[in-house]
N, CA, C and O atoms as CSV, one atom per row, in Angstrom:
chain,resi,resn,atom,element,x,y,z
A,1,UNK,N,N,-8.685,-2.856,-13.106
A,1,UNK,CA,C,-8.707,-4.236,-12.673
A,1,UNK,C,C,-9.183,-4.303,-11.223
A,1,UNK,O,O,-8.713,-3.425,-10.499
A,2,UNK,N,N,-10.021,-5.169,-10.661
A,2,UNK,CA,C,-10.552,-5.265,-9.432
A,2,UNK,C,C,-9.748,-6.017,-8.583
A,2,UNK,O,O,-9.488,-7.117,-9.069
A,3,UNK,N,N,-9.211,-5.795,-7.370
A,3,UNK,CA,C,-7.883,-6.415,-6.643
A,3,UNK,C,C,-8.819,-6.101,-5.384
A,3,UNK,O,O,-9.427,-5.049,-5.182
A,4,UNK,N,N,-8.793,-7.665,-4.291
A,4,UNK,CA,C,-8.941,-7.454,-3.057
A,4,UNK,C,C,-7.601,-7.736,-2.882
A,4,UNK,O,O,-7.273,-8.665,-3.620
A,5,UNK,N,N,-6.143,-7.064,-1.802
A,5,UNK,CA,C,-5.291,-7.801,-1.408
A,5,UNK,C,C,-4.796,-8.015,-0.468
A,5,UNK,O,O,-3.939,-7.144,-0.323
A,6,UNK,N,N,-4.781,-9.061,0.803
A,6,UNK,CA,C,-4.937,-9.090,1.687
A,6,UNK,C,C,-3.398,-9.271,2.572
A,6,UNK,O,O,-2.893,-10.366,2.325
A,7,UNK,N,N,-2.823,-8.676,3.246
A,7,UNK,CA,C,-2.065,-8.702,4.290
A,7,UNK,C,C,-2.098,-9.021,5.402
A,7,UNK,O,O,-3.173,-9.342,5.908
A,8,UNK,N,N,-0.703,-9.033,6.260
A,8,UNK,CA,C,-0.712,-9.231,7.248
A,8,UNK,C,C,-0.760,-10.598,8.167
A,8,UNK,O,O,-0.585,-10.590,9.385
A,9,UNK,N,N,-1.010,-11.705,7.423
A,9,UNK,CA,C,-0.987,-13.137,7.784
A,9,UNK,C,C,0.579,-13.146,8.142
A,9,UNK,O,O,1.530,-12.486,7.721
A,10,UNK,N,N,0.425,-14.379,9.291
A,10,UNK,CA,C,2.219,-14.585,9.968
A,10,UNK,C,C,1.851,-15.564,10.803
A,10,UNK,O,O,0.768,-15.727,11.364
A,11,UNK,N,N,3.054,-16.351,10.856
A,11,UNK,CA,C,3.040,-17.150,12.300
A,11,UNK,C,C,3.146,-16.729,13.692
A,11,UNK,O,O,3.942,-16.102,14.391
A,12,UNK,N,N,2.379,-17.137,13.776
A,12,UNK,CA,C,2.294,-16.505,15.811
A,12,UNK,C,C,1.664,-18.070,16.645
A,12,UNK,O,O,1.074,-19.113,16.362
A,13,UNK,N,N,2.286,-17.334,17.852
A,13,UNK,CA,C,1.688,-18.954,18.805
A,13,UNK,C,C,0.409,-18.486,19.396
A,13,UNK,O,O,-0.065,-17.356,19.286
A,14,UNK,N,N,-0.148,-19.617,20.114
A,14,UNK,CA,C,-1.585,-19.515,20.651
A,14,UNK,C,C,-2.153,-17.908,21.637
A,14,UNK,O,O,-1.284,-17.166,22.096
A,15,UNK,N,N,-2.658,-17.800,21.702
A,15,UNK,CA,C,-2.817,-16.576,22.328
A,15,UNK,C,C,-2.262,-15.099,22.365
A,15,UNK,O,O,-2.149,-14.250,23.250
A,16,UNK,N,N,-1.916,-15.172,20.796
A,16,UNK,CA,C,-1.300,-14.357,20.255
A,16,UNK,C,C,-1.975,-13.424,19.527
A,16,UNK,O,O,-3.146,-13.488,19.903
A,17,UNK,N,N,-1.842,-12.478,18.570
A,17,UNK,CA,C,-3.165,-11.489,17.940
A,17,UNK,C,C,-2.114,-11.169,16.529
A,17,UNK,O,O,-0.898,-11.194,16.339
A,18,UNK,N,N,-3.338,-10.864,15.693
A,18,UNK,CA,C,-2.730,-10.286,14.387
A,18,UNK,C,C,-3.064,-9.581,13.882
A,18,UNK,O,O,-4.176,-9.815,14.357
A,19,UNK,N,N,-3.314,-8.462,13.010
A,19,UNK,CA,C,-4.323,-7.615,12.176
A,19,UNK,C,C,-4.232,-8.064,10.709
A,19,UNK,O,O,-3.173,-8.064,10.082
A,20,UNK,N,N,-5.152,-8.360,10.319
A,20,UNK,CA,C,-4.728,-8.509,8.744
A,20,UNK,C,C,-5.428,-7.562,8.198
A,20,UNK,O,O,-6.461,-7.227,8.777
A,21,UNK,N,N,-5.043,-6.884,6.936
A,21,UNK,CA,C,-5.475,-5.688,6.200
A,21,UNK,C,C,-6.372,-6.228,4.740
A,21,UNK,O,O,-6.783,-7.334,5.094
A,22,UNK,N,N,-6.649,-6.097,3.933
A,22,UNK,CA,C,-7.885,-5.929,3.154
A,22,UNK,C,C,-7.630,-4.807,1.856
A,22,UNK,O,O,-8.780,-4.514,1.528
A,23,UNK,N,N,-7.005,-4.301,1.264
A,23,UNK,CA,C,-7.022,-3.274,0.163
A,23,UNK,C,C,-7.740,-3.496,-1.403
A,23,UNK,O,O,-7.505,-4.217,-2.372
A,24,UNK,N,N,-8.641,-2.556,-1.093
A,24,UNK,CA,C,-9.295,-2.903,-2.526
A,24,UNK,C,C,-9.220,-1.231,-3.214
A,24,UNK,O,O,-9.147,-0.048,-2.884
A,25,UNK,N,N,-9.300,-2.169,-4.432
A,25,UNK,CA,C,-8.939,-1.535,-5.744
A,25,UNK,C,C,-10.444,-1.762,-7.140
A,25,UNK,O,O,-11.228,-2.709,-7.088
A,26,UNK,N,N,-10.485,-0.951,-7.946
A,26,UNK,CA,C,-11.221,-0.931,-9.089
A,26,UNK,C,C,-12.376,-1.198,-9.308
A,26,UNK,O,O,-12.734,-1.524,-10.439
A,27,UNK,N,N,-13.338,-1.110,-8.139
A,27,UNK,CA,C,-14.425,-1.013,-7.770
A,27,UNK,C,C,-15.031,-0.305,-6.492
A,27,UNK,O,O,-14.305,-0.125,-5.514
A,28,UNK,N,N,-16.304,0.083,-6.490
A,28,UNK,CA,C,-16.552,1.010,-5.598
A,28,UNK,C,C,-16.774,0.369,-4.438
A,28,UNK,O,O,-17.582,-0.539,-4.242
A,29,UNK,N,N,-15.822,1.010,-3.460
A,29,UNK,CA,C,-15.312,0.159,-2.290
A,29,UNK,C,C,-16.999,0.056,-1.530
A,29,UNK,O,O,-17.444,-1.006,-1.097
A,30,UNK,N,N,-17.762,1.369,-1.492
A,30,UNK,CA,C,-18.271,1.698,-0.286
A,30,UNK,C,C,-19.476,1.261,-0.576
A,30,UNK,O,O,-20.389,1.437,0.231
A,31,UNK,N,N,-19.676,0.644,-1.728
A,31,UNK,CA,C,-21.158,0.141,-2.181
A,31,UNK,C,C,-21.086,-1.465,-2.328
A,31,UNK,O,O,-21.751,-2.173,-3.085
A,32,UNK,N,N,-19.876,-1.930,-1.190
A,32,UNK,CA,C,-19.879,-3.472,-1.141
A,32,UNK,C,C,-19.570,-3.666,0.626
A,32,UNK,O,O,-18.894,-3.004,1.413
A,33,UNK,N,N,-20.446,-4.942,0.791
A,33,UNK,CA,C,-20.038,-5.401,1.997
A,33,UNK,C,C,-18.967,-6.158,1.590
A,33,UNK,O,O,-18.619,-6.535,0.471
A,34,UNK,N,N,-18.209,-6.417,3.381
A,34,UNK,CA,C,-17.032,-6.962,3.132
A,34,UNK,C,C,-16.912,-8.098,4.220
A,34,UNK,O,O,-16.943,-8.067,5.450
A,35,UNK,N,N,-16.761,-9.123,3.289
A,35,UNK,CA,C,-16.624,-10.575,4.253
A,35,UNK,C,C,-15.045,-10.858,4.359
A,35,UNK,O,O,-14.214,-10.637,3.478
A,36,UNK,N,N,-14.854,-11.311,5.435
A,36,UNK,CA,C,-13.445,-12.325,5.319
A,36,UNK,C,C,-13.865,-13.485,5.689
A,36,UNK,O,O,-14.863,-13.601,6.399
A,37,UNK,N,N,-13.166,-14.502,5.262
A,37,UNK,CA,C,-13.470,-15.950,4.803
A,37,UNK,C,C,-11.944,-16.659,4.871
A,37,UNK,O,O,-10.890,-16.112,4.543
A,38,UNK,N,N,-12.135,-18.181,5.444
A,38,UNK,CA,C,-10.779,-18.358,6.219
A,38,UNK,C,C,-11.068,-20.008,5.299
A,38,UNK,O,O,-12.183,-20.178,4.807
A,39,UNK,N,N,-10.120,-20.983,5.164
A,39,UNK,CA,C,-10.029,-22.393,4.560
A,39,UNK,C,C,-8.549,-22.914,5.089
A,39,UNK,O,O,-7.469,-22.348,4.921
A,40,UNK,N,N,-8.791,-24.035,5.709
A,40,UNK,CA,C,-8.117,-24.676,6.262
A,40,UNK,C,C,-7.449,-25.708,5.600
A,40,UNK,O,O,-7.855,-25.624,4.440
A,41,UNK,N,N,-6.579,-26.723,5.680
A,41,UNK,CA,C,-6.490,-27.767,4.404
A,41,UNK,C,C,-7.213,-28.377,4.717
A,41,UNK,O,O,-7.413,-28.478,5.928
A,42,UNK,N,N,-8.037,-29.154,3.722
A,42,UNK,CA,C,-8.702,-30.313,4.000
A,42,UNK,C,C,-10.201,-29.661,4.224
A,42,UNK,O,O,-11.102,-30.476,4.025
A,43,UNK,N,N,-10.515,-28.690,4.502
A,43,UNK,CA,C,-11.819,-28.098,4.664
A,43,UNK,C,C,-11.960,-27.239,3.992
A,43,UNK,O,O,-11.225,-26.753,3.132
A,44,UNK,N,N,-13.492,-26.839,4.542
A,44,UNK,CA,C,-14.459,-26.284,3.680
A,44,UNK,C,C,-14.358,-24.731,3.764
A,44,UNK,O,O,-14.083,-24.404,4.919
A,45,UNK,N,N,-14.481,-23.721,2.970
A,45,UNK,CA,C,-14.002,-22.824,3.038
A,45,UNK,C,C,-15.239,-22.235,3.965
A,45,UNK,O,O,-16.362,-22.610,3.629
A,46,UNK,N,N,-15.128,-21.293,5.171
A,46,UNK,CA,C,-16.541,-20.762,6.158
A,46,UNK,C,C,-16.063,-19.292,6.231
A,46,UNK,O,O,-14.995,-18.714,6.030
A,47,UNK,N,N,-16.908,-19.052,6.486
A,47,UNK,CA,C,-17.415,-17.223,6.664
A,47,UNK,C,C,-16.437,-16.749,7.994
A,47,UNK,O,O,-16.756,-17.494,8.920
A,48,UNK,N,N,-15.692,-16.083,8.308
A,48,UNK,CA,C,-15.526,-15.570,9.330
A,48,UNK,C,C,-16.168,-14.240,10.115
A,48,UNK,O,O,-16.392,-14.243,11.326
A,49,UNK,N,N,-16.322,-13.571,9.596
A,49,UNK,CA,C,-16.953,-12.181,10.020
A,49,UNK,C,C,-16.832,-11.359,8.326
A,49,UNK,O,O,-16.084,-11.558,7.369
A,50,UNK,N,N,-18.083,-10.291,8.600
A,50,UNK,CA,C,-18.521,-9.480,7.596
A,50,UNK,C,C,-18.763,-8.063,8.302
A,50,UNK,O,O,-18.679,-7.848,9.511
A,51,UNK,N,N,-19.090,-7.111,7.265
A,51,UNK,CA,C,-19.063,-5.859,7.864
A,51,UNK,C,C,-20.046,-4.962,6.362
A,51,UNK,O,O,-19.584,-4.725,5.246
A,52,UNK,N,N,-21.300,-4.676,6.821
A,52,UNK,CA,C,-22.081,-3.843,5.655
A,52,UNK,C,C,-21.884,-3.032,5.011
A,52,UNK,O,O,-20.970,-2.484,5.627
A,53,UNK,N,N,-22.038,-2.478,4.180
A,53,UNK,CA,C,-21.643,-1.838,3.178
A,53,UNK,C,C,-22.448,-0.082,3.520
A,53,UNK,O,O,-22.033,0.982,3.063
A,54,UNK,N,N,-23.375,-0.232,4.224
A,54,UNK,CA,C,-24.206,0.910,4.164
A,54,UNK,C,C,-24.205,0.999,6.210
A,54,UNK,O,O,-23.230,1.565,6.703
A,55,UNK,N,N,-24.719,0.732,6.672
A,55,UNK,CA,C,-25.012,0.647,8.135
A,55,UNK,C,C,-23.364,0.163,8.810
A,55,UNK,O,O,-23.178,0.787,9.855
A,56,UNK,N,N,-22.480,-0.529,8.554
A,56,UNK,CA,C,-21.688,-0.595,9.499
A,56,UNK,C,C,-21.789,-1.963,9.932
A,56,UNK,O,O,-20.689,-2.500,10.063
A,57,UNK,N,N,-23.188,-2.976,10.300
A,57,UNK,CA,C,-22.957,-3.448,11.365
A,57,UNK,C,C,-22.205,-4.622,10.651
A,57,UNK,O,O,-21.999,-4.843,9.458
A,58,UNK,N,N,-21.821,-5.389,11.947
A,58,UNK,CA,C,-21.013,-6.630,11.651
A,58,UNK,C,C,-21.640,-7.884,12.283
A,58,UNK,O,O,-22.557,-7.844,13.104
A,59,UNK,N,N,-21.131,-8.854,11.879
A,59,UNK,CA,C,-21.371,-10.208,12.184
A,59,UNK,C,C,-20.057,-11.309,12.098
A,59,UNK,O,O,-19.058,-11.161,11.393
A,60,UNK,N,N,-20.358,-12.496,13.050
A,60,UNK,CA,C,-19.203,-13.045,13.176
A,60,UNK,C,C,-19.693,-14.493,13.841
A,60,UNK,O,O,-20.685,-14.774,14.514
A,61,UNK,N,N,-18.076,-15.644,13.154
A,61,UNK,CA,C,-19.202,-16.524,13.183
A,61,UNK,C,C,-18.903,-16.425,14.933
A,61,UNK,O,O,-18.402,-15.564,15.656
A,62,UNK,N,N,-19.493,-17.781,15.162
A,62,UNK,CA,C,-19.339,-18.019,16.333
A,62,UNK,C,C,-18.125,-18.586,17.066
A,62,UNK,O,O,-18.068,-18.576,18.295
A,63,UNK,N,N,-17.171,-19.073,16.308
A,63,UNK,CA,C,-16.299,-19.319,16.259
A,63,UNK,C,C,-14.985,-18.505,16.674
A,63,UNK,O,O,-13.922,-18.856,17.186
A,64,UNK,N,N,-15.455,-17.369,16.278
A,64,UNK,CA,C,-14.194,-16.137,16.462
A,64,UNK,C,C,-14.821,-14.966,17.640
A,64,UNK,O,O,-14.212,-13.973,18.038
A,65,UNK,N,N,-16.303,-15.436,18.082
A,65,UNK,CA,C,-16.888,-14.389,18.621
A,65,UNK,C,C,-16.316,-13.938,19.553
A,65,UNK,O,O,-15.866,-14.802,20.305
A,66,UNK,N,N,-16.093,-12.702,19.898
A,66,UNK,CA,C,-15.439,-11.913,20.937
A,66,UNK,C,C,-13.741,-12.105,21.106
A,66,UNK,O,O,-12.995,-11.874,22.057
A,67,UNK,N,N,-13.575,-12.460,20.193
A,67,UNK,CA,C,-11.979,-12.722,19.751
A,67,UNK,C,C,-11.450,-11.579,18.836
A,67,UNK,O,O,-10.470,-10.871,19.069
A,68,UNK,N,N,-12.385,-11.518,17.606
A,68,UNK,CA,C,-12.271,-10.636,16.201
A,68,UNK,C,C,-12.826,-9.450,16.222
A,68,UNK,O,O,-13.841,-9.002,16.756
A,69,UNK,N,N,-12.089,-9.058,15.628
A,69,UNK,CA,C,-13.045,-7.735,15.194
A,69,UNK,C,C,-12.716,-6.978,13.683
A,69,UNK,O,O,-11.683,-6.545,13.173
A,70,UNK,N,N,-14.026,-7.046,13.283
A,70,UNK,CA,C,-13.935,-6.562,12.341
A,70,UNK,C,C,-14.212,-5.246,11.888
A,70,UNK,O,O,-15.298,-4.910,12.360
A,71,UNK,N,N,-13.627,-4.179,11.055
A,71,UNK,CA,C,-13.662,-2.653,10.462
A,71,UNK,C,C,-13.447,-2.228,9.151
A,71,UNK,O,O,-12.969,-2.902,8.238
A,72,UNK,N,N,-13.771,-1.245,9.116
A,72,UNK,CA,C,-13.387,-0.557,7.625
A,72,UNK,C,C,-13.143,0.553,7.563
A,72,UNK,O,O,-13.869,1.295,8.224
A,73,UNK,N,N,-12.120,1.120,6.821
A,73,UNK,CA,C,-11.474,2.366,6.666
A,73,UNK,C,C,-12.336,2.480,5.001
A,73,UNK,O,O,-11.985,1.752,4.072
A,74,UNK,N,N,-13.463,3.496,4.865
A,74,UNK,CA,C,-13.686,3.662,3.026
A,74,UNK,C,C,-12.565,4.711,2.677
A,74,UNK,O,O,-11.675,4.646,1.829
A,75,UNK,N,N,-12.822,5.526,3.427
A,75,UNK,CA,C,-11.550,6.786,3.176
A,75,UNK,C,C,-10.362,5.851,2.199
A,75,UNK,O,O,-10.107,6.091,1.019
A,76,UNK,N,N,-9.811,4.876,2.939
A,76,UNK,CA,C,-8.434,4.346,2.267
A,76,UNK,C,C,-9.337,2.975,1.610
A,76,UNK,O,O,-8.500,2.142,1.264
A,77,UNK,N,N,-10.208,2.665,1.436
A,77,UNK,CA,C,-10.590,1.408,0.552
A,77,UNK,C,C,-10.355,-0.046,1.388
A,77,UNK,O,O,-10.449,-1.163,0.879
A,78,UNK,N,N,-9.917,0.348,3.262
A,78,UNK,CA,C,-9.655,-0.930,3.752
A,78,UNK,C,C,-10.509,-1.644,4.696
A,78,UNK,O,O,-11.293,-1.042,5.429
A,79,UNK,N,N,-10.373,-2.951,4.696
A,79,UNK,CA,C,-10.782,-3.514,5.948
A,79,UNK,C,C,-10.114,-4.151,6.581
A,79,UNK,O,O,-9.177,-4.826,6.155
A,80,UNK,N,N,-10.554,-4.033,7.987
A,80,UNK,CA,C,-9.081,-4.928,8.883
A,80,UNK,C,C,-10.376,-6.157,9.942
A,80,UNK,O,O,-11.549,-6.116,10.313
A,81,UNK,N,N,-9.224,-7.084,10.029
A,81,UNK,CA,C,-9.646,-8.116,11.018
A,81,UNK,C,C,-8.918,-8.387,12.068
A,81,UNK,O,O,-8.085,-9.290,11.990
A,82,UNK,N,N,-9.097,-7.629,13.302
A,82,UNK,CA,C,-7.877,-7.879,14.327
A,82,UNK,C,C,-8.665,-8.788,15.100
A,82,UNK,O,O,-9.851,-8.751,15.427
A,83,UNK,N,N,-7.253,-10.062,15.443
A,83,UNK,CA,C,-7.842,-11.444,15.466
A,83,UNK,C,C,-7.156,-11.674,17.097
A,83,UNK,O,O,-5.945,-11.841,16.954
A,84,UNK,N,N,-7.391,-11.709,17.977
A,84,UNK,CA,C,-6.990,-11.666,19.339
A,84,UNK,C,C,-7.117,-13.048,19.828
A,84,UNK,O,O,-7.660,-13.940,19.177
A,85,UNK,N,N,-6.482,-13.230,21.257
A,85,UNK,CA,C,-6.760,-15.132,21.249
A,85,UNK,C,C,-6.598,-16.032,20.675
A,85,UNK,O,O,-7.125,-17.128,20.866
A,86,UNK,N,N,-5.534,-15.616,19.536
A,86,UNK,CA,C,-6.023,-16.908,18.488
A,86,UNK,C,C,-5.179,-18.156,18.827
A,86,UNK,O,O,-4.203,-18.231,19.573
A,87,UNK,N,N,-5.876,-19.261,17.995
A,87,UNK,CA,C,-5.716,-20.689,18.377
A,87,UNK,C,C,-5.459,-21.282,17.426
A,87,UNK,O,O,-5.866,-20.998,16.300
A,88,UNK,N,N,-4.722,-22.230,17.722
A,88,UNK,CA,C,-4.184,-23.454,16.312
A,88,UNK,C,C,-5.233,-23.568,15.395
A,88,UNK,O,O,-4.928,-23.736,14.214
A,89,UNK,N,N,-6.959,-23.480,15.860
A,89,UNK,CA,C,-8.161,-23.966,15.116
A,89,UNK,C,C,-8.499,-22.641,14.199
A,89,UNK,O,O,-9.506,-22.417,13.528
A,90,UNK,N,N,-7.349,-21.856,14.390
A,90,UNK,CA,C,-7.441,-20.532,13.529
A,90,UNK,C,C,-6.633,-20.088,12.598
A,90,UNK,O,O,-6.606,-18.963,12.098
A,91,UNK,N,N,-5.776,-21.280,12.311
A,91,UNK,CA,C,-5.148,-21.628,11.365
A,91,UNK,C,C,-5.911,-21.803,9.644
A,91,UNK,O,O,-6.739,-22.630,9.262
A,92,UNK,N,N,-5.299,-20.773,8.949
A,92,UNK,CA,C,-5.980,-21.168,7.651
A,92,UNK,C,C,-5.116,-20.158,6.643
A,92,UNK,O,O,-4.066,-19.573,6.907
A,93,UNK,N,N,-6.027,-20.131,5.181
A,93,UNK,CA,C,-5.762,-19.095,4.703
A,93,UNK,C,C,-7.247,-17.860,4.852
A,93,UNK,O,O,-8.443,-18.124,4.729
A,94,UNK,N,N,-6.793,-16.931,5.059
A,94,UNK,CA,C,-7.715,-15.683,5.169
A,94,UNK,C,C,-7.951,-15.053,3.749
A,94,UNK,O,O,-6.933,-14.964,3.063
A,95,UNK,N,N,-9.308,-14.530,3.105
A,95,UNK,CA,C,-9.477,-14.591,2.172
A,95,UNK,C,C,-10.442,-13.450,2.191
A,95,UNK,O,O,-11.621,-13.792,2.284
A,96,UNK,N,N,-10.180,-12.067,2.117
A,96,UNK,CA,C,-11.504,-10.945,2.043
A,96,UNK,C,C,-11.905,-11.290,0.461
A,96,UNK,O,O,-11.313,-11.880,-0.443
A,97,UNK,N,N,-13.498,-10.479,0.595
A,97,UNK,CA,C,-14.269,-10.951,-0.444
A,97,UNK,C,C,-15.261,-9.666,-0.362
A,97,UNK,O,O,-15.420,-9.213,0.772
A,98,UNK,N,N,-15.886,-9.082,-1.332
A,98,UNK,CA,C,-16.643,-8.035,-1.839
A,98,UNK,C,C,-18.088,-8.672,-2.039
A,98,UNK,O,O,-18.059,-9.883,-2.260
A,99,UNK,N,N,-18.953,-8.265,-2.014
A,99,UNK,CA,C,-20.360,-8.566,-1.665
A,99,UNK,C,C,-21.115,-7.692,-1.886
A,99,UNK,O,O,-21.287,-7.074,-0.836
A,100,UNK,N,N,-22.164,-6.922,-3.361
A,100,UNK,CA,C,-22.948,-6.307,-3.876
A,100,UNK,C,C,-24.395,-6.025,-3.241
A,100,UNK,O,O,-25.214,-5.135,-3.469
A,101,UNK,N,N,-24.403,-7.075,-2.390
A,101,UNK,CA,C,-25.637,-6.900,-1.697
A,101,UNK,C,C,-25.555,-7.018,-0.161
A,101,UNK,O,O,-24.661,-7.743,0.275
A,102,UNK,N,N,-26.544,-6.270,0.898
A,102,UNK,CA,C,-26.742,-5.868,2.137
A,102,UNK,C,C,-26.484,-6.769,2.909
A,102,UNK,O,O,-25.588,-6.613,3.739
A,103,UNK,N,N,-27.160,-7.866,2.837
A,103,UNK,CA,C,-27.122,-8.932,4.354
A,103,UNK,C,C,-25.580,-9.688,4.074
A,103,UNK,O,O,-25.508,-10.838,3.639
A,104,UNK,N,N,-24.645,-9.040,4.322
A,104,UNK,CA,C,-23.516,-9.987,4.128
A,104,UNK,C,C,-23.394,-11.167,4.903
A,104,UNK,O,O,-23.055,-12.172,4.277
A,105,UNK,N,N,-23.604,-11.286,6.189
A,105,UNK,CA,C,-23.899,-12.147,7.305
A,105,UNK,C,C,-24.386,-13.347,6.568
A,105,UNK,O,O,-24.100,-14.326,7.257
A,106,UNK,N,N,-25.291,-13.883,4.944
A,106,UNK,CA,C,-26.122,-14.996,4.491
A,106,UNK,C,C,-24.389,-15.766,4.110
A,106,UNK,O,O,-24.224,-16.986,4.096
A,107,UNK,N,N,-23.278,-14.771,3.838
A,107,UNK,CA,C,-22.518,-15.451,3.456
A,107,UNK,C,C,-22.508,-16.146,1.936
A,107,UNK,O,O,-21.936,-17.211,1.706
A,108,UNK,N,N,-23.111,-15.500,1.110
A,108,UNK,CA,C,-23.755,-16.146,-0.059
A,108,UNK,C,C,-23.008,-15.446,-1.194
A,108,UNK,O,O,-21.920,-14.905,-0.998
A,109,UNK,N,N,-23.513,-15.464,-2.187
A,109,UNK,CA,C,-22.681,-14.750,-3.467
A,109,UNK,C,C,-21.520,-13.438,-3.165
A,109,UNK,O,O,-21.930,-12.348,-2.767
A,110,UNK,N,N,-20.558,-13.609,-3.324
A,110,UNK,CA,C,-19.968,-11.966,-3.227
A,110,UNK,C,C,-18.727,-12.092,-4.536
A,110,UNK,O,O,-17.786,-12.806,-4.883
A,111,UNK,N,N,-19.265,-11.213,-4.830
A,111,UNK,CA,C,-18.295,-10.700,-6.174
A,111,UNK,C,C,-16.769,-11.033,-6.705
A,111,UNK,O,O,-16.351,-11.582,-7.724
A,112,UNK,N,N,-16.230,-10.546,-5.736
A,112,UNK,CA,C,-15.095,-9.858,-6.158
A,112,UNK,C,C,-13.866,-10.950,-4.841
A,112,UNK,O,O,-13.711,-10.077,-3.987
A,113,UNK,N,N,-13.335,-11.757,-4.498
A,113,UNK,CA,C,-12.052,-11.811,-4.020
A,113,UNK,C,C,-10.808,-12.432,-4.216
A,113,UNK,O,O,-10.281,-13.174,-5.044
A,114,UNK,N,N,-10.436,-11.692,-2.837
A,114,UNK,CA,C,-8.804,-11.984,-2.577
A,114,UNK,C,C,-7.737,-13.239,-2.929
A,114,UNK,O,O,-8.042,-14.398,-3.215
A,115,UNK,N,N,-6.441,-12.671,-2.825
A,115,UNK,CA,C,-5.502,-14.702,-3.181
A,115,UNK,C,C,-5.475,-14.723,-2.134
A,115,UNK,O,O,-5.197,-15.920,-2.056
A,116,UNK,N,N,-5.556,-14.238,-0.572
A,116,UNK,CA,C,-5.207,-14.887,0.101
A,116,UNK,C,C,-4.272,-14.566,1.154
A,116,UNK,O,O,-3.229,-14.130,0.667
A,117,UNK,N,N,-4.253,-14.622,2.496
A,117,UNK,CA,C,-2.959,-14.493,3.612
A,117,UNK,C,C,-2.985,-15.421,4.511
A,117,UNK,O,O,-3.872,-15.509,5.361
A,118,UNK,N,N,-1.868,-16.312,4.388
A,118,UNK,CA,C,-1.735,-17.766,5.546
A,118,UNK,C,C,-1.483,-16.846,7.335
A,118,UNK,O,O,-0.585,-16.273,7.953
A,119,UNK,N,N,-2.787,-17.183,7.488
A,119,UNK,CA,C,-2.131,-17.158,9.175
A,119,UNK,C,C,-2.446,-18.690,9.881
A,119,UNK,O,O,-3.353,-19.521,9.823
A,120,UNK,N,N,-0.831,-18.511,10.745
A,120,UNK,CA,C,-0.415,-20.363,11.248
A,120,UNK,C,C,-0.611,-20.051,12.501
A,120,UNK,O,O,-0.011,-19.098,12.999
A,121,UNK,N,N,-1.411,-20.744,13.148
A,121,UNK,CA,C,-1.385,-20.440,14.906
A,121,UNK,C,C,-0.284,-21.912,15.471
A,121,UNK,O,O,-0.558,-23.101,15.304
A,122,UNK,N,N,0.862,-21.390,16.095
A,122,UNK,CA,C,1.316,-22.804,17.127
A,122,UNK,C,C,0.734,-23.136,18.065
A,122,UNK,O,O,-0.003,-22.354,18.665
A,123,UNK,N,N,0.860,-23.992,18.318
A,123,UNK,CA,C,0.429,-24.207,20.020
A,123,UNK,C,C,1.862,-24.541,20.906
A,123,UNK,O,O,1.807,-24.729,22.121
């Protein structure tokens, strides 16, 4: 069975940091890019940062730039998003997602994801 499952979501106040984790299962981890993807209530679900499947590199929106960072462990099947600075407007649910093809950054079709980890920013 194919499982993204994502950890690590919590309440924290503004300027606070979190790591959330990423574990995948039943597909081949290292031949997918890996997006995380965040939805707020009431909005539209947007891309947060991605990380390639072959090269490494990453992308992020602009939104989180120089805040986030994104990685991957293939050894253990994970990816992490350590989220630094964060702000009430970073409030959502966090949502990793698997992606069969290279340019993960288009943000476009990806396979395979997650239920989900609420992170609540206070102010």
């Amino acid at each position: 069975e194919v499982q993204l499952v994502e950890s690590g979501g919590a309440l924290v106040q503004a300027g606070g940091s979190l790591r959330l984790s990423c574990l995948a299962s039943g597909f081949n981890f290292d031949d997918y890019s890996i997006g995380w993807f965040r939805q707020a209530p009431g909005k539209e679900r947007e891309g947060v940062s991605c990380i390639r499947k072959r090269d490494g590199n990453t992308h992020y929106a602009d939104s989180v730039q120089g805040r986030f960072t994104i990685s991957r462990d293939n050894a253990k099947n994970m990816v992490y998003l350590q989220m630094n600075s964060l702000k009430p407007e970073d409030t959502a649910v966090y949502y990793c997602a698997a992606d069969s093809t290279f340019y993960c950054e288009n943000y476009g079709w990806y396979d395979y994801w997650g239920q989900g980890t609420q992170v609540t920013v206070s102010s």
